[in-house]
mmCIF file of C-alpha atoms in Angstrom:
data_model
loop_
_atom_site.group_PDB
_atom_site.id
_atom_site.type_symbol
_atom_site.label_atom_id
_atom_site.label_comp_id
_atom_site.label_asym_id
_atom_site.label_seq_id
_atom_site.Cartn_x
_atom_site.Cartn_y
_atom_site.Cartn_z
ATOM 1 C CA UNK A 482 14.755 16.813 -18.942
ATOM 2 C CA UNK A 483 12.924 17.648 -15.670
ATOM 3 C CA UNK A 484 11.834 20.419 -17.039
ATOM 4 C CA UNK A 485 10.793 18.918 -19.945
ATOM 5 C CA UNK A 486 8.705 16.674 -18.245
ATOM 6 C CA UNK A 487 7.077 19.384 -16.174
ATOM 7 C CA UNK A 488 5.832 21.477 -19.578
ATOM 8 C CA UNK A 489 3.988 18.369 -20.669
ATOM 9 C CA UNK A 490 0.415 18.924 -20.743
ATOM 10 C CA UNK A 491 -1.337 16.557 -18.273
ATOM 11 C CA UNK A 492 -4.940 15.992 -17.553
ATOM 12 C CA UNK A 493 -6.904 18.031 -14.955
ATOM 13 C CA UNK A 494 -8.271 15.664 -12.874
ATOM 14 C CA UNK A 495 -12.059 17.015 -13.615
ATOM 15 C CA UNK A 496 -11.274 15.584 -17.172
ATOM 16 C CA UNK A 497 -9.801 12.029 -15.776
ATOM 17 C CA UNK A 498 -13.139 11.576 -13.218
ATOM 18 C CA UNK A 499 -15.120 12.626 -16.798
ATOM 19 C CA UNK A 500 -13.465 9.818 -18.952
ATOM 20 C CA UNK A 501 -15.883 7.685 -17.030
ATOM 21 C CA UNK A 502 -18.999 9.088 -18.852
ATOM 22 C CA UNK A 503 -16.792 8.021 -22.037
ATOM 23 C CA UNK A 504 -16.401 4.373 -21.006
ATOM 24 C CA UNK A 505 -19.956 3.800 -19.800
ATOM 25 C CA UNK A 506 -20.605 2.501 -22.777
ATOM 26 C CA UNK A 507 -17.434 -0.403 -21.854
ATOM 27 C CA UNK A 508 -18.087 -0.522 -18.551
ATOM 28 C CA UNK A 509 -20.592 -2.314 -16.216
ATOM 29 C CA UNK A 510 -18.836 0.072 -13.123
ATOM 30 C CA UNK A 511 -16.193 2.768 -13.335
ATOM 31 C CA UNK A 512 -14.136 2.486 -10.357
ATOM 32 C CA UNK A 513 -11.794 5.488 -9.356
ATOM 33 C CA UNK A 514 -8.518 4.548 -7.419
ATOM 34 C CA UNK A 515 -6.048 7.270 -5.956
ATOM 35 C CA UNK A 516 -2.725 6.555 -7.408
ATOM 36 C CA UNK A 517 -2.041 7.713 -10.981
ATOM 37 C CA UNK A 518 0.389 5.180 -12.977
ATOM 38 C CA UNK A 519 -0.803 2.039 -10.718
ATOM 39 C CA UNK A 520 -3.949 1.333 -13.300
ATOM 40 C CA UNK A 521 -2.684 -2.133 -14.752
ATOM 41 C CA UNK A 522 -1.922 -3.038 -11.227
ATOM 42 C CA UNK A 523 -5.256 -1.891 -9.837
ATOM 43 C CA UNK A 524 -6.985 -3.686 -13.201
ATOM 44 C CA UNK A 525 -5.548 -7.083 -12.831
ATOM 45 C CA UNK A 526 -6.699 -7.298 -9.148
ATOM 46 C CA UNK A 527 -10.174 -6.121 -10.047
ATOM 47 C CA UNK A 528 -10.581 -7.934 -12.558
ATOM 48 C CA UNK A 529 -9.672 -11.009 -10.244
ATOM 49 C CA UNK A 530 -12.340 -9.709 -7.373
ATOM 50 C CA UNK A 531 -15.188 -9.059 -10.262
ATOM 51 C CA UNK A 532 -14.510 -11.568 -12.570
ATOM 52 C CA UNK A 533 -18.770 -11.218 -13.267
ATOM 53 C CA UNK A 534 -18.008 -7.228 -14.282
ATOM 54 C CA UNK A 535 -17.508 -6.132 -17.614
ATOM 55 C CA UNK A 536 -15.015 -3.081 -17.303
ATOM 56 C CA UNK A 537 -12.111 -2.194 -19.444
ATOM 57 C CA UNK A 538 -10.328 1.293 -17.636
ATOM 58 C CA UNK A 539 -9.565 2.095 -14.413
ATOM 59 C CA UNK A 540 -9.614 5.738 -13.725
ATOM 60 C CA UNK A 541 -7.245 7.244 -11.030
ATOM 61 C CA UNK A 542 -7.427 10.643 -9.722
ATOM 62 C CA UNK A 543 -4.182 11.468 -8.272
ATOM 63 C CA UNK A 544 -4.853 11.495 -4.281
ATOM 64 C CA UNK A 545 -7.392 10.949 -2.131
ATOM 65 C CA UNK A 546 -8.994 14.536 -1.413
ATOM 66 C CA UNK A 547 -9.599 14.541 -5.211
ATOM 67 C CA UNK A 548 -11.755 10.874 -5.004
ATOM 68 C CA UNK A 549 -13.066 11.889 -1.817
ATOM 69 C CA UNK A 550 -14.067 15.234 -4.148
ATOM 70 C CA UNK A 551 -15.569 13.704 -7.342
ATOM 71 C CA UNK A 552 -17.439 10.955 -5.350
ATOM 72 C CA UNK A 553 -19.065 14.153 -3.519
ATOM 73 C CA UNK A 554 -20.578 14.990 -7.141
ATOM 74 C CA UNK A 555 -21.787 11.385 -8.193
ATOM 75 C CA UNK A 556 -23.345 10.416 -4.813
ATOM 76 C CA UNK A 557 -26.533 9.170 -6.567
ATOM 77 C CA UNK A 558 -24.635 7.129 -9.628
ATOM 78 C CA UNK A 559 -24.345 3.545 -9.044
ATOM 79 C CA UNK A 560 -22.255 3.403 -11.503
ATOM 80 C CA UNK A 561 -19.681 5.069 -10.325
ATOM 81 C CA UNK A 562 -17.452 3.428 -7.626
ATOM 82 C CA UNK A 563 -14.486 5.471 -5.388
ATOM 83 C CA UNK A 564 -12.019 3.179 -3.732
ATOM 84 C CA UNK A 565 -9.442 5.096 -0.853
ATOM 85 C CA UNK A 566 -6.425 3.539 1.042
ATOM 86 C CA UNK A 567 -7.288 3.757 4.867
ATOM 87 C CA UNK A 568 -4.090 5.106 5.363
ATOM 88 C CA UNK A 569 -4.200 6.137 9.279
ATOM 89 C CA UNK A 570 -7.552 7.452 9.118
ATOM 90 C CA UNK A 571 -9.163 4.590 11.378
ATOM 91 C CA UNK A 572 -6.456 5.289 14.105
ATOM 92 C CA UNK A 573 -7.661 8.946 14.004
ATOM 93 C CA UNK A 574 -11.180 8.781 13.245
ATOM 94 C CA UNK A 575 -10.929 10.537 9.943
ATOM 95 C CA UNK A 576 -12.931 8.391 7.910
ATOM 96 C CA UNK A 577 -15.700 10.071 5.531
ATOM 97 C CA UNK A 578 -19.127 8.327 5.487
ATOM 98 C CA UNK A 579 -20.981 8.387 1.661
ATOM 99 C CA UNK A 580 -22.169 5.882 0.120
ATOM 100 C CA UNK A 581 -20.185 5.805 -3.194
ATOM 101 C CA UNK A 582 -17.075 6.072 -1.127
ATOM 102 C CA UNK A 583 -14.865 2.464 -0.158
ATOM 103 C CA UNK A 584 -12.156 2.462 2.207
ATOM 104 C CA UNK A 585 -9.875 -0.440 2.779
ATOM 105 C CA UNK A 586 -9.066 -1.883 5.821
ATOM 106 C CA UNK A 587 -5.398 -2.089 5.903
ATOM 107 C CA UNK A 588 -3.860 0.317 4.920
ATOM 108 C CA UNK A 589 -3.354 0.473 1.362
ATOM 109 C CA UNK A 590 -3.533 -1.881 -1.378
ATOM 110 C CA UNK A 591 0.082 -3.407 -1.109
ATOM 111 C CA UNK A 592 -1.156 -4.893 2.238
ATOM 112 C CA UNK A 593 -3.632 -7.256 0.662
ATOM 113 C CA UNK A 594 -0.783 -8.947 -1.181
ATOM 114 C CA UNK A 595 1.483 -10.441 1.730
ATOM 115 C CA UNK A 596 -0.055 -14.080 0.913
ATOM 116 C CA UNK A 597 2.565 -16.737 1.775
ATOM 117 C CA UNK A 598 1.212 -19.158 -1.587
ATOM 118 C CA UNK A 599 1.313 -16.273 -3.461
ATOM 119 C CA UNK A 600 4.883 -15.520 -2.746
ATOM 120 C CA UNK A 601 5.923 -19.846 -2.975
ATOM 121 C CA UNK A 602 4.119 -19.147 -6.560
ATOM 122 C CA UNK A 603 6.390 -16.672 -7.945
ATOM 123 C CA UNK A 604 10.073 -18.429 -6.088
ATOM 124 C CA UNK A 605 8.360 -21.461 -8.142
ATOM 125 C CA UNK A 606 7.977 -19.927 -11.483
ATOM 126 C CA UNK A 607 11.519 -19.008 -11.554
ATOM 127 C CA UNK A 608 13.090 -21.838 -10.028
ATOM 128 C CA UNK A 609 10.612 -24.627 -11.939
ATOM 129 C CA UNK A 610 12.501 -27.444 -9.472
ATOM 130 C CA UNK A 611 12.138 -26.446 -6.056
ATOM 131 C CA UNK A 612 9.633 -27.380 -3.443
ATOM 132 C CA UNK A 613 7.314 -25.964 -0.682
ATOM 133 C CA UNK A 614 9.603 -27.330 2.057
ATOM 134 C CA UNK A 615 13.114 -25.942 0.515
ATOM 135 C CA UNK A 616 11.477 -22.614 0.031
ATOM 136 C CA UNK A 617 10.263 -23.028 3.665
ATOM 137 C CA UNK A 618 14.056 -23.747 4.758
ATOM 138 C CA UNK A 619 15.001 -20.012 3.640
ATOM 139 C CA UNK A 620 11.662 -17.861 3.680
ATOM 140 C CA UNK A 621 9.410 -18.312 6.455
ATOM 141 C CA UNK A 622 7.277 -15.391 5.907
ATOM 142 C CA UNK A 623 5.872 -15.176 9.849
ATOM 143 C CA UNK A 624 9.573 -15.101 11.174
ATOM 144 C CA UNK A 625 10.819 -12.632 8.697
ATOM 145 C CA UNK A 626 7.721 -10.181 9.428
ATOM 146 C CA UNK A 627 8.674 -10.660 13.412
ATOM 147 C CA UNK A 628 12.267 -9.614 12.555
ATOM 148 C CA UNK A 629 11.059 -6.588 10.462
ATOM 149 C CA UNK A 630 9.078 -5.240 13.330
ATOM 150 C CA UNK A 631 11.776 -5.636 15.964
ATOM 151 C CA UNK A 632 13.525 -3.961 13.734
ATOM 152 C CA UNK A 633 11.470 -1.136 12.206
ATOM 153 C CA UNK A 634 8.460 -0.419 14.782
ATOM 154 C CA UNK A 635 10.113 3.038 15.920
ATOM 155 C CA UNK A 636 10.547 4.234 12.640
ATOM 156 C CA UNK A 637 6.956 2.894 11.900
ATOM 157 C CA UNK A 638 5.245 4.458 15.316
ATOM 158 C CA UNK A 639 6.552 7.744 12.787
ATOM 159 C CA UNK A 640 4.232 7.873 10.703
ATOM 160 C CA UNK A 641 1.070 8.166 12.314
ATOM 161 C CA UNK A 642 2.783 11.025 13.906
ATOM 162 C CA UNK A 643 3.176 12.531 10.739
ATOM 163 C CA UNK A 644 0.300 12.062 9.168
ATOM 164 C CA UNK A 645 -1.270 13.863 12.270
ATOM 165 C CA UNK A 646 0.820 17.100 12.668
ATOM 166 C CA UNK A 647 1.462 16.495 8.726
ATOM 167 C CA UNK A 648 5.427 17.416 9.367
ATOM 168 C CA UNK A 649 7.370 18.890 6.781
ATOM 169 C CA UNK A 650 10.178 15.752 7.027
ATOM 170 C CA UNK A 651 7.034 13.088 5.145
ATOM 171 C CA UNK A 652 7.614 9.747 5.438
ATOM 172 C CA UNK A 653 10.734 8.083 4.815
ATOM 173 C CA UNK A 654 12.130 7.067 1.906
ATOM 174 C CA UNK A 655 13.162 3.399 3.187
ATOM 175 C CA UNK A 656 16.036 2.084 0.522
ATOM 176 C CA UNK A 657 16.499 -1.404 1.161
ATOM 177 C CA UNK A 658 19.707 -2.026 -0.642
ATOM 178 C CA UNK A 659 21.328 0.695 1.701
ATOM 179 C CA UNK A 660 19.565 0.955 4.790
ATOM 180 C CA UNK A 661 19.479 -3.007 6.063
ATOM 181 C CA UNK A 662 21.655 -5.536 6.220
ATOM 182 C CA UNK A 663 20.464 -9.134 5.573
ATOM 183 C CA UNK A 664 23.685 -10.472 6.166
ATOM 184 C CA UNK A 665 23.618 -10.199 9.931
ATOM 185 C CA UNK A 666 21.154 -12.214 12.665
ATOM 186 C CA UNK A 667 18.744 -11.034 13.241
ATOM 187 C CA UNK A 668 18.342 -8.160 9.988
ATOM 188 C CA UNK A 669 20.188 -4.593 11.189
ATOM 189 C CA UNK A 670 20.922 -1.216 10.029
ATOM 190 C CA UNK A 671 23.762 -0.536 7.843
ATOM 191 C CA UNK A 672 24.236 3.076 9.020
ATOM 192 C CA UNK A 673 22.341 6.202 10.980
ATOM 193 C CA UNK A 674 19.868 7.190 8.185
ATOM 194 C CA UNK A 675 16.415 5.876 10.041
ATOM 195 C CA UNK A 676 17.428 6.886 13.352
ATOM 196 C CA UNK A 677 18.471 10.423 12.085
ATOM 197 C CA UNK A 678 15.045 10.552 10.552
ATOM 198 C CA UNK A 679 13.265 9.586 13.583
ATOM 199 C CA UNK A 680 15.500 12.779 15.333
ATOM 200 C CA UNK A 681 14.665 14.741 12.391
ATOM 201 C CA UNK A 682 10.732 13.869 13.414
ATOM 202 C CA UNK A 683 11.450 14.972 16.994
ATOM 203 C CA UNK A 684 13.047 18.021 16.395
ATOM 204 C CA UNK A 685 10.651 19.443 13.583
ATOM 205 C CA UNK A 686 7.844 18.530 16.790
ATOM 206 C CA UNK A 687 9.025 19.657 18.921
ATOM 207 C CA UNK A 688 9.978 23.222 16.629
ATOM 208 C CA UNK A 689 6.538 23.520 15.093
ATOM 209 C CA UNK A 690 4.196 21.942 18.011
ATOM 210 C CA UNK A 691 6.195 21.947 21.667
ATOM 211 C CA UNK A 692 3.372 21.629 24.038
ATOM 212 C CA UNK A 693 3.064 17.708 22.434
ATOM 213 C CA UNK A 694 5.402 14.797 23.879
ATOM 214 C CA UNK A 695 7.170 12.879 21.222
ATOM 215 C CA UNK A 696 7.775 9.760 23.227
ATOM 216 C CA UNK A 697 4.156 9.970 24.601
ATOM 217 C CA UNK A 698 2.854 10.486 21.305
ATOM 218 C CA UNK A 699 4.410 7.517 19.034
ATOM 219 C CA UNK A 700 4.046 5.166 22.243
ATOM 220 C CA UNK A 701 0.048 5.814 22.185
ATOM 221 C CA UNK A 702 0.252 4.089 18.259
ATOM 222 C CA UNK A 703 2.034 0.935 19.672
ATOM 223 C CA UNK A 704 -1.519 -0.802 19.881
ATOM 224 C CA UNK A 705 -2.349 -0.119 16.282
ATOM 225 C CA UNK A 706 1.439 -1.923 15.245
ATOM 226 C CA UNK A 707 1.270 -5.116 17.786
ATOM 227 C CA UNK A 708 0.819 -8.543 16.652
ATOM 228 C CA UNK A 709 -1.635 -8.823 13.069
ATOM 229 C CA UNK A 710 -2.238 -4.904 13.303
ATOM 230 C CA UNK A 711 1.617 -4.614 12.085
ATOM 231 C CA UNK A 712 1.279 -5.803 8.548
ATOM 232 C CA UNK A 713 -2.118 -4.183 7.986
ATOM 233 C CA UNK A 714 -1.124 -0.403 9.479
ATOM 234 C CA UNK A 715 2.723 -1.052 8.263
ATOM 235 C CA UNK A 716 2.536 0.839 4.441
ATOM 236 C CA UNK A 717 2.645 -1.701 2.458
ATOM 237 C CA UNK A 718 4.658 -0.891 -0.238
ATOM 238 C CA UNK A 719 7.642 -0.787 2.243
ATOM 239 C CA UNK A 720 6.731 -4.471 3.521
ATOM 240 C CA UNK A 721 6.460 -5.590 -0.003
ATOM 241 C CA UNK A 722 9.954 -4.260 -0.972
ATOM 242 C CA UNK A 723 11.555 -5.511 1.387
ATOM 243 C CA UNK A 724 10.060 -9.497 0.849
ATOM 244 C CA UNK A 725 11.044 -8.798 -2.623
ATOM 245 C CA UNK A 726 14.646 -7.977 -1.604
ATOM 246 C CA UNK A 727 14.547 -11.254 0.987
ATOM 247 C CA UNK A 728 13.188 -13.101 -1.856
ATOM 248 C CA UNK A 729 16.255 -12.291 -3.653
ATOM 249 C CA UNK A 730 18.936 -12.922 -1.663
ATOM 250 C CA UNK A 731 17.608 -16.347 -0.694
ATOM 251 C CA UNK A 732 16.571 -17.675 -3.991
ATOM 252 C CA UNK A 733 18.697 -15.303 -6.602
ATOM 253 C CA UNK A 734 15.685 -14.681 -8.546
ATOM 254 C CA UNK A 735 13.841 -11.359 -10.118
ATOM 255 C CA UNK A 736 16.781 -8.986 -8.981
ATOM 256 C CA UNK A 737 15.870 -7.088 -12.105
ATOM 257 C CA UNK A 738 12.099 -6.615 -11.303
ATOM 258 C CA UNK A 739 10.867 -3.279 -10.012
ATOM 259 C CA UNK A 740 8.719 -3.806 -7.283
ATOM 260 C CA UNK A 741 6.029 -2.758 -9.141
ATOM 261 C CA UNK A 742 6.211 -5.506 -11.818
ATOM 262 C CA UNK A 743 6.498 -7.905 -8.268
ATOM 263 C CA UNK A 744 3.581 -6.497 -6.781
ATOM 264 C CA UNK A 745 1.550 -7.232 -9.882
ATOM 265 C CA UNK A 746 3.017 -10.378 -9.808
ATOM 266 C CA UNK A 747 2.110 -11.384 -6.358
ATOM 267 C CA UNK A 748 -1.235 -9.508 -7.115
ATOM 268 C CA UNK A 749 -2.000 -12.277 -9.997
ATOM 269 C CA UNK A 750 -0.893 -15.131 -7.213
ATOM 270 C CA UNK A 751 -3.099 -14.115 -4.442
ATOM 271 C CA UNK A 752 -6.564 -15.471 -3.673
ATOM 272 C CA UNK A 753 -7.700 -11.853 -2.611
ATOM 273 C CA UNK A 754 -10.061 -13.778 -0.325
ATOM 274 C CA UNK A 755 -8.446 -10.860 2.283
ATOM 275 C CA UNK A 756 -10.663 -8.068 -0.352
ATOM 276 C CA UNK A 757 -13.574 -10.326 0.075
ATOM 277 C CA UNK A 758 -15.178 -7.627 2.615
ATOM 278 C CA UNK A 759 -14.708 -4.667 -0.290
ATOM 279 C CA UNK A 760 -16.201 -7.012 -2.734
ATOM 280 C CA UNK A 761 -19.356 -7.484 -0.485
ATOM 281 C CA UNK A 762 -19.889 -3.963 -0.040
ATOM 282 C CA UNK A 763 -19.496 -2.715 -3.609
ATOM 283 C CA UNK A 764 -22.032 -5.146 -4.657
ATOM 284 C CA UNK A 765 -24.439 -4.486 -1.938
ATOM 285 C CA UNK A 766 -24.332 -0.770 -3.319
ATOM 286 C CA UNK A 767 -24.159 -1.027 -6.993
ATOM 287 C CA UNK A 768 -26.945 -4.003 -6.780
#
């Protein structure tokens, strides 16, 4: 089947940035995104921010070099709108100035959606009976954050680290199910598989650049993790998986949802007032 699946004729991604010429005629703006399969997701939030906009496609182009590429080529469109994940590229500096190019400032788009309502919402739409203050009893969003960090900051202070030397190990695949335990207090591991990662990180350092300190290094990205900066340079998509797993075990509700369907949920639930900066700046440029 994987092979299959690999034989399958896909767009280039010169053809996906040209589908925007087709839907000018549909669309008051063509934004570009970077993650192909996340375009109903990215829709229903846009849609939300720019209720005013007439647009009916999102267009992704499959990473960031390749919107950081096309939006090269349509500098002078105003049409034509690129929208990046920040990633780590503020901690390193590694932001590109152009004008038809939007970063965020967390860092990606899963970050915008850790709104306490907006999770109360969704526990309330499945359990039609229950109230703000038994929800509160078993989810308090601030405390479970503070337990996450404690718990996860030095596999975390990782990435950047990665993302710098850009390791062969990538980032870990965090499985919730099988790497914490939510039965114990506070939250802990259920066996060696982060901490052998974060070894794996040192050693593959150490192998491939030895004159740099590991220690030294991930302890100089502690400022960019304390206090706020956690949940906005955290990825987000592992911060939302693991509120969807708390969610639950608390509350028993939307075990069968991926965590994409919940992020679209929560998406829909959100005030997005947090976007209200990326808003601002699209319409200063395309007005």
């Amino acid at each position: 089947m994987e092979n299959i699946l690999v034989a399958v004729p896909q767009r280039s991604n010169v053809a996906r940035h040209n589908i925007g010429i087709l839907y000018d005629q549909f669309n008051d703006i063509n934004f570009y995104f970077e993650d192909r399969g996340k375009e109903h997701f990215y829709y229903s939030l846009f849609k939300k921010l720019f209720p005013e906009l007439k647009f009916e496609k999102i267009i992704t182009l499959d990473g960031k070099q390749n919107i950081k590429n096309a939006s090269a080529l349509t500098e002078g469109s105003k049409k034509d709108v690129y929208i990046v994940d920040q990633d780590f590229d503020s901690i390193f500096n590694t932001i590109e100035i152009r004008i038809n190019l939007f970063y965020l400032d967390r860092y990606s788009i899963e970050n915008y959606l850790i709104e306490k309502a907006a999770f109360y919402e969704i526990i309330k739409e499945e359990r039609v009976t229950i109230n703000d203050n038994d929800i509160e009893q078993n989810f308090k969003i601030d405390e479970f954050l503070a337990s996450l960090k404690t718990l996860l900051i030095n596999l975390f202070l990782c990435f950047p680290l990665v993302y710098k030397y850009q390791l062969a190990c990538g980032y870990y695949n965090l499985n919730v199910a099988r790497d914490i335990d939510f039965n114990t207090s506070p939250i802990s591991f259920k066996a060696n598989y982060v901490s052998d990662y974060i070894q794996t990180v040192k050693n593959i350092l150490e192998k491939d650049h030895p004159q740099v300190d590991f220690e030294a290094e991930v302890n100089s990205y502690n400022q960019h993790f304390e206090d706020d900066f956690f949940s906005i340079n955290t990825p987000g998509k592992y911060l939302m998986s693991l509120i969807k797993y708390k969610i639950t075990k608390e509350f028993g509700i939307i075990n069968h949802s991926t965590n994409e369907t919940f992020n679209i949920r929560a998406g829909k639930n959100c005030d997005l007032n947090s976007l209200n900066f990326l808003k601002e700046k699209i319409n200063l440029f395309i007005n």
